[in-house]
Amino acid sequence: MKFTITREQLQEGLTAVAAAIPAKTTLPVLSNVLVEATKQGLRLSGTDLDIAVSTTVAADVDADGAVTLPAKKLVDITRELPSAPIRFAAVGEQRVSIECGRSKFKLLGLPREEFPSFPAVKFDGAWQATAGVVHKLVGHVAFAASTEESRPILNGVLWELRPDRMRMVATNGHRLAKMDVPASGGTSADLIVPPKALEQIRRLFASDAAIDVAKSDNHLGFRSGGKLVFTRLIEGPYPNYEQVIPRENDKAATIDKAAMAGALRRMSVVASDQTHRIRLAFSGGTVKFSVQTPDLGEAQDELPVTYEGEPLEIGFNATYLLEILKYMPTDEVRLTLKAPERAATVEPVGWDDPASYMALVMPLRLVD
Amino acid sequence: MAMNLARRILLADADAFYVSVARLVDPEGAGKALLLIVGGSAERRGVVTSASYEARRYGVHSAMPMARAIRLCPKATVVPVPWEACADKSRQIKTVLEQFTPAVEQASSDEFYLDMTGTAGLYRNEPLAGTARRMRAAVWEAAGLSVSIGGGTSCLVAKLAAGVAKPLPGTTGDGVQIVEPGAEGEFLRRFTLADLPLVGPKFQERLRRLGLRTVDDVLRHDRRTLVAWLGDREGTWLWERVRGIDDAGVEPARAAKSISRDATFAADLEGDAALERQLLALADRASADLREAGLLARTVTVKIRDADFTTRQARRTLPEPVSSDRAVYAVARELLAKLRAARRVPARLLGVALSQFLRDDAGGQLSLLSPEPTASHSPPLPPRPHAGASDRRATRAVRTRRRGAGANPRAVNRGSGRGV
């Protein structure tokens, strides 16, 4: 193996791959980056066994070959080198010499045979999507996925592919986010994807990039340009979320998002740090916020609101509401409600976008 | 039909539990003392929790003031109750028993009811006594403790049979006593009314005045007479009990209604500051038990017993459930101040009780999805409020260190500074 590459090209390739490489691992080869020199250029790959990322960058290859090198050290060396061509050459079985100007390094690697092979995903008949659309779905939905380990399926984001639309849904069992975007063509599929993989997609692919998405038995692959991302899929079925989306909420409030978030944050300061319980009382033209915490104190606040329906008092985990507001794309939001122990929905008001978006949140029981 | 099956209920009762555990914990001291009393405080103002069979011959029994016990049996070695070890052993016993049937109800630290109804097939028609003997051996193997097991068609019969099963010197008990279905009435005839659970000294006195001392005495009267004497509720209750009738079932998940900790002082405490220090330690321990049980409490009660034995209490129900030491102590301190304002005399006992529980992991958060039948292998959704509150971290850290401190579980307590 022997090749020459610019510092910029190498850095670009390493940046793409490094985020997939675990900082701590029990399998030493996983902290290495796989470096493959071929006639097409230099391919760099990293994996934590759940997600694998691979990218190809331009390089002058004199002799083909492959080795794995400690990723962190290679990144650090590249960062410290001057902006000049870098020459790599294999020295014996697992050693690589790196030269740039007068700087010389020898790095000890591990044989490529120890590096895990990538999932066999075939891209024939792949779905096509614009990266920006996937980014939008992920950016508004993935936050709602569970981080608890007790029900693994909820750790994933449900990605429904249909001939006329794409939808993402995530929930932790207490709050849920759902977004639809129009699409055309392609076969139907339900994929449950780890959010970590979706974050890699957001990071690696520019908004205007066209990406191919393909599935094997239990893996999903994304491809665009020279970049490849593979992820393990979570096995379904996903819970029937449709049946928990309320259709009979007969009370609706339209509120200024920033004002509501401000009031919620103020109440949160005094809310129980175990339940984050706050009380919202809707009636006429106002919503009153209040919180009472035994060992701390109490607080009240009030906002104007456009409210239709019978007066209602309802408790929520302030953290859940704040989180949902954070992802709402418009200045005003619409809440729909039914009763103190029924799900509430939150939607953007006047969103100028072909996508449709909603979140829902279950209340906290008021204890007195 | 399960309804028609004769119930098969066992009571496994650890023999001299606190004494045995104290001996396991301290083999060189308590382990070698034949005359051993567990409980109270070294200053002898507490009460006896348990005493070795040898010490009991001197008339020492549980709940007796320690000072009196020591007068009766001056050569006895007195050791404090090894609470943490007892809790561990108790859990070990329960774990073993749960391998025999899922329906295990812990009635106290050393008593466990087991519902074996419908397990005959599982154990290939092994006689209940045989299963009970295997249980005894398994508990001995796992926990190093001996249990006596009584069995019958009701909790009442199982409990009385366990008493008979105790392998005490001078008795025929060999650790297992099963009363066969139909034999309950005959079995009951050997007991006095005082032997029946829930028949306390006051009730005994009432019965004695009616000429009722033994089960046989009651069997001579019909239900109508008993109801005329004792009223509908108690008359019927007694009529059923002496015939071994007791519908109470084994409730594996029977949850405690309150968690409490109290302390009797070596010398009466006068000063508010001294009482507050005690209160802090009690609030600390009660809330640690609460968290251990995975619960939050809404009601805090403080109990104080004045030097003249007047017992008073004050309670408050909070709008939000709490579980941290800090929150419990803050409320308890206000309650203590209220009690002290009403009557400021030296106190001999102080207690903190927590009740009106909520599951820690629920906190009232309603769930969106019911556990899906299609995902039956995954547990129900964990409705979990945000963890990571600094209070909880602090209490967890204290608890960890307290465990590590070994013999003296109070070596690490929070400071009683006002600022915490």
PDB file of C-alpha atoms in Angstrom, chain A residues 182-300:
ATOM      1  CA  PRO A 182     -45.505  14.051   0.182  1.00  0.00           C
ATOM      2  CA  ALA A 183     -43.434  11.664  -1.952  1.00  0.00           C
ATOM      3  CA  SER A 184     -43.760   9.927  -5.269  1.00  0.00           C
ATOM      4  CA  GLY A 185     -42.997   6.395  -6.374  1.00  0.00           C
ATOM      5  CA  GLY A 186     -41.370   3.568  -4.496  1.00  0.00           C
ATOM      6  CA  THR A 187     -42.699   0.565  -2.711  1.00  0.00           C
ATOM      7  CA  SER A 188     -44.174   0.528   0.788  1.00  0.00           C
ATOM      8  CA  ALA A 189     -42.105  -0.378   3.825  1.00  0.00           C
ATOM      9  CA  ASP A 190     -42.061   0.171   7.580  1.00  0.00           C
ATOM     10  CA  LEU A 191     -38.565   0.661   8.941  1.00  0.00           C
ATOM     11  CA  ILE A 192     -37.649   1.150  12.597  1.00  0.00           C
ATOM     12  CA  VAL A 193     -34.383   3.035  12.592  1.00  0.00           C
ATOM     13  CA  PRO A 194     -32.085   3.919  15.517  1.00  0.00           C
ATOM     14  CA  PRO A 195     -32.036   7.742  15.879  1.00  0.00           C
ATOM     15  CA  LYS A 196     -28.242   7.648  16.078  1.00  0.00           C
ATOM     16  CA  ALA A 197     -28.110   6.458  12.457  1.00  0.00           C
ATOM     17  CA  LEU A 198     -30.520   9.176  11.374  1.00  0.00           C
ATOM     18  CA  GLU A 199     -28.284  11.764  13.007  1.00  0.00           C
ATOM     19  CA  GLN A 200     -25.390  10.486  10.885  1.00  0.00           C
ATOM     20  CA  ILE A 201     -27.521  11.016   7.778  1.00  0.00           C
ATOM     21  CA  ARG A 202     -28.209  14.588   8.858  1.00  0.00           C
ATOM     22  CA  ARG A 203     -24.538  15.165   9.466  1.00  0.00           C
ATOM     23  CA  LEU A 204     -23.093  13.526   6.379  1.00  0.00           C
ATOM     24  CA  PHE A 205     -25.423  14.378   3.513  1.00  0.00           C
ATOM     25  CA  ALA A 206     -25.950  17.936   2.264  1.00  0.00           C
ATOM     26  CA  SER A 207     -29.608  19.015   1.958  1.00  0.00           C
ATOM     27  CA  ASP A 208     -29.640  18.951  -1.809  1.00  0.00           C
ATOM     28  CA  ALA A 209     -27.983  15.525  -2.094  1.00  0.00           C
ATOM     29  CA  ALA A 210     -29.984  12.719  -3.669  1.00  0.00           C
ATOM     30  CA  ILE A 211     -29.725   9.636  -1.506  1.00  0.00           C
ATOM     31  CA  ASP A 212     -30.447   6.009  -2.243  1.00  0.00           C
ATOM     32  CA  VAL A 213     -31.986   4.054   0.615  1.00  0.00           C
ATOM     33  CA  ALA A 214     -31.977   0.259   0.535  1.00  0.00           C
ATOM     34  CA  LYS A 215     -32.823  -2.526   2.935  1.00  0.00           C
ATOM     35  CA  SER A 216     -31.569  -6.036   3.552  1.00  0.00           C
ATOM     36  CA  ASP A 217     -33.107  -8.437   6.066  1.00  0.00           C
ATOM     37  CA  ASN A 218     -32.132  -6.459   9.119  1.00  0.00           C
ATOM     38  CA  HIS A 219     -30.026  -3.569   7.883  1.00  0.00           C
ATOM     39  CA  LEU A 220     -30.645  -0.305   6.150  1.00  0.00           C
ATOM     40  CA  GLY A 221     -28.147   1.363   3.821  1.00  0.00           C
ATOM     41  CA  PHE A 222     -27.891   4.990   2.692  1.00  0.00           C
ATOM     42  CA  ARG A 223     -25.750   6.002  -0.273  1.00  0.00           C
ATOM     43  CA  SER A 224     -24.909   9.331  -1.810  1.00  0.00           C
ATOM     44  CA  GLY A 225     -21.793  10.310  -3.699  1.00  0.00           C
ATOM     45  CA  GLY A 226     -18.955   8.276  -2.262  1.00  0.00           C
ATOM     46  CA  LYS A 227     -20.559   8.050   1.172  1.00  0.00           C
ATOM     47  CA  LEU A 228     -22.254   5.013   2.624  1.00  0.00           C
ATOM     48  CA  VAL A 229     -24.048   4.592   5.924  1.00  0.00           C
ATOM     49  CA  PHE A 230     -25.337   1.274   7.208  1.00  0.00           C
ATOM     50  CA  THR A 231     -27.414   0.724  10.286  1.00  0.00           C
ATOM     51  CA  ARG A 232     -28.988  -2.156  12.081  1.00  0.00           C
ATOM     52  CA  LEU A 233     -32.787  -2.023  11.992  1.00  0.00           C
ATOM     53  CA  ILE A 234     -34.872  -2.532  15.128  1.00  0.00           C
ATOM     54  CA  GLU A 235     -37.232  -5.450  14.719  1.00  0.00           C
ATOM     55  CA  GLY A 236     -40.921  -4.597  14.751  1.00  0.00           C
ATOM     56  CA  PRO A 237     -43.831  -4.379  14.881  1.00  0.00           C
ATOM     57  CA  TYR A 238     -44.069  -0.812  16.077  1.00  0.00           C
ATOM     58  CA  PRO A 239     -46.953  -0.132  18.494  1.00  0.00           C
ATOM     59  CA  ASN A 240     -50.221   0.939  16.912  1.00  0.00           C
ATOM     60  CA  TYR A 241     -49.737   4.675  17.368  1.00  0.00           C
ATOM     61  CA  GLU A 242     -52.667   5.616  15.108  1.00  0.00           C
ATOM     62  CA  GLN A 243     -55.166   4.524  17.712  1.00  0.00           C
ATOM     63  CA  VAL A 244     -53.756   6.855  20.378  1.00  0.00           C
ATOM     64  CA  ILE A 245     -53.944   9.967  18.212  1.00  0.00           C
ATOM     65  CA  PRO A 246     -57.010  11.758  19.589  1.00  0.00           C
ATOM     66  CA  ARG A 247     -59.701  12.596  17.053  1.00  0.00           C
ATOM     67  CA  GLU A 248     -62.330  13.929  19.434  1.00  0.00           C
ATOM     68  CA  ASN A 249     -60.502  16.729  21.205  1.00  0.00           C
ATOM     69  CA  ASP A 250     -63.210  19.381  21.442  1.00  0.00           C
ATOM     70  CA  LYS A 251     -61.202  22.158  23.088  1.00  0.00           C
ATOM     71  CA  ALA A 252     -58.604  24.185  21.246  1.00  0.00           C
ATOM     72  CA  ALA A 253     -56.194  26.911  22.291  1.00  0.00           C
ATOM     73  CA  THR A 254     -53.989  29.015  20.063  1.00  0.00           C
ATOM     74  CA  ILE A 255     -50.967  30.408  21.884  1.00  0.00           C
ATOM     75  CA  ASP A 256     -47.814  32.335  21.158  1.00  0.00           C
ATOM     76  CA  LYS A 257     -45.053  29.742  21.273  1.00  0.00           C
ATOM     77  CA  ALA A 258     -42.303  31.893  22.756  1.00  0.00           C
ATOM     78  CA  ALA A 259     -44.593  33.295  25.449  1.00  0.00           C
ATOM     79  CA  MET A 260     -45.767  29.837  26.396  1.00  0.00           C
ATOM     80  CA  ALA A 261     -42.227  28.455  26.516  1.00  0.00           C
ATOM     81  CA  GLY A 262     -41.226  31.386  28.726  1.00  0.00           C
ATOM     82  CA  ALA A 263     -44.058  30.738  31.166  1.00  0.00           C
ATOM     83  CA  LEU A 264     -43.273  27.012  31.219  1.00  0.00           C
ATOM     84  CA  ARG A 265     -39.614  27.648  31.919  1.00  0.00           C
ATOM     85  CA  ARG A 266     -40.481  30.004  34.776  1.00  0.00           C
ATOM     86  CA  MET A 267     -42.851  27.441  36.304  1.00  0.00           C
ATOM     87  CA  SER A 268     -40.257  24.683  35.845  1.00  0.00           C
ATOM     88  CA  VAL A 269     -37.892  26.401  38.220  1.00  0.00           C
ATOM     89  CA  VAL A 270     -40.266  25.722  41.079  1.00  0.00           C
ATOM     90  CA  ALA A 271     -41.771  22.451  39.771  1.00  0.00           C
ATOM     91  CA  SER A 272     -40.985  19.137  41.457  1.00  0.00           C
ATOM     92  CA  ASP A 273     -37.733  17.888  40.018  1.00  0.00           C
ATOM     93  CA  GLN A 274     -39.155  14.390  40.077  1.00  0.00           C
ATOM     94  CA  THR A 275     -42.432  14.865  38.225  1.00  0.00           C
ATOM     95  CA  HIS A 276     -41.974  18.330  36.650  1.00  0.00           C
ATOM     96  CA  ARG A 277     -45.696  18.704  37.231  1.00  0.00           C
ATOM     97  CA  ILE A 278     -47.300  22.005  36.290  1.00  0.00           C
ATOM     98  CA  ARG A 279     -50.992  22.836  36.155  1.00  0.00           C
ATOM     99  CA  LEU A 280     -52.618  24.609  33.220  1.00  0.00           C
ATOM    100  CA  ALA A 281     -56.084  26.106  33.611  1.00  0.00           C
ATOM    101  CA  PHE A 282     -57.730  27.123  30.325  1.00  0.00           C
ATOM    102  CA  SER A 283     -60.809  29.346  30.330  1.00  0.00           C
ATOM    103  CA  GLY A 284     -62.118  32.234  28.246  1.00  0.00           C
ATOM    104  CA  GLY A 285     -59.216  34.279  27.008  1.00  0.00           C
ATOM    105  CA  THR A 286     -56.489  33.080  29.365  1.00  0.00           C
ATOM    106  CA  VAL A 287     -54.413  30.123  30.355  1.00  0.00           C
ATOM    107  CA  LYS A 288     -53.203  30.150  33.949  1.00  0.00           C
ATOM    108  CA  PHE A 289     -50.061  28.256  34.840  1.00  0.00           C
ATOM    109  CA  SER A 290     -49.406  27.186  38.386  1.00  0.00           C
ATOM    110  CA  VAL A 291     -47.092  24.955  40.324  1.00  0.00           C
ATOM    111  CA  GLN A 292     -46.879  23.956  43.967  1.00  0.00           C
ATOM    112  CA  THR A 293     -43.951  22.008  45.349  1.00  0.00           C
ATOM    113  CA  PRO A 294     -43.994  21.007  49.026  1.00  0.00           C
ATOM    114  CA  ASP A 295     -40.416  21.607  50.007  1.00  0.00           C
ATOM    115  CA  LEU A 296     -39.836  24.539  47.729  1.00  0.00           C
ATOM    116  CA  GLY A 297     -42.760  26.882  47.157  1.00  0.00           C
ATOM    117  CA  GLU A 298     -45.213  27.830  44.473  1.00  0.00           C
ATOM    118  CA  ALA A 299     -45.582  29.974  41.359  1.00  0.00           C
ATOM    119  CA  GLN A 300     -48.283  31.280  39.053  1.00  0.00           C
TER     120      GLN A 300
END
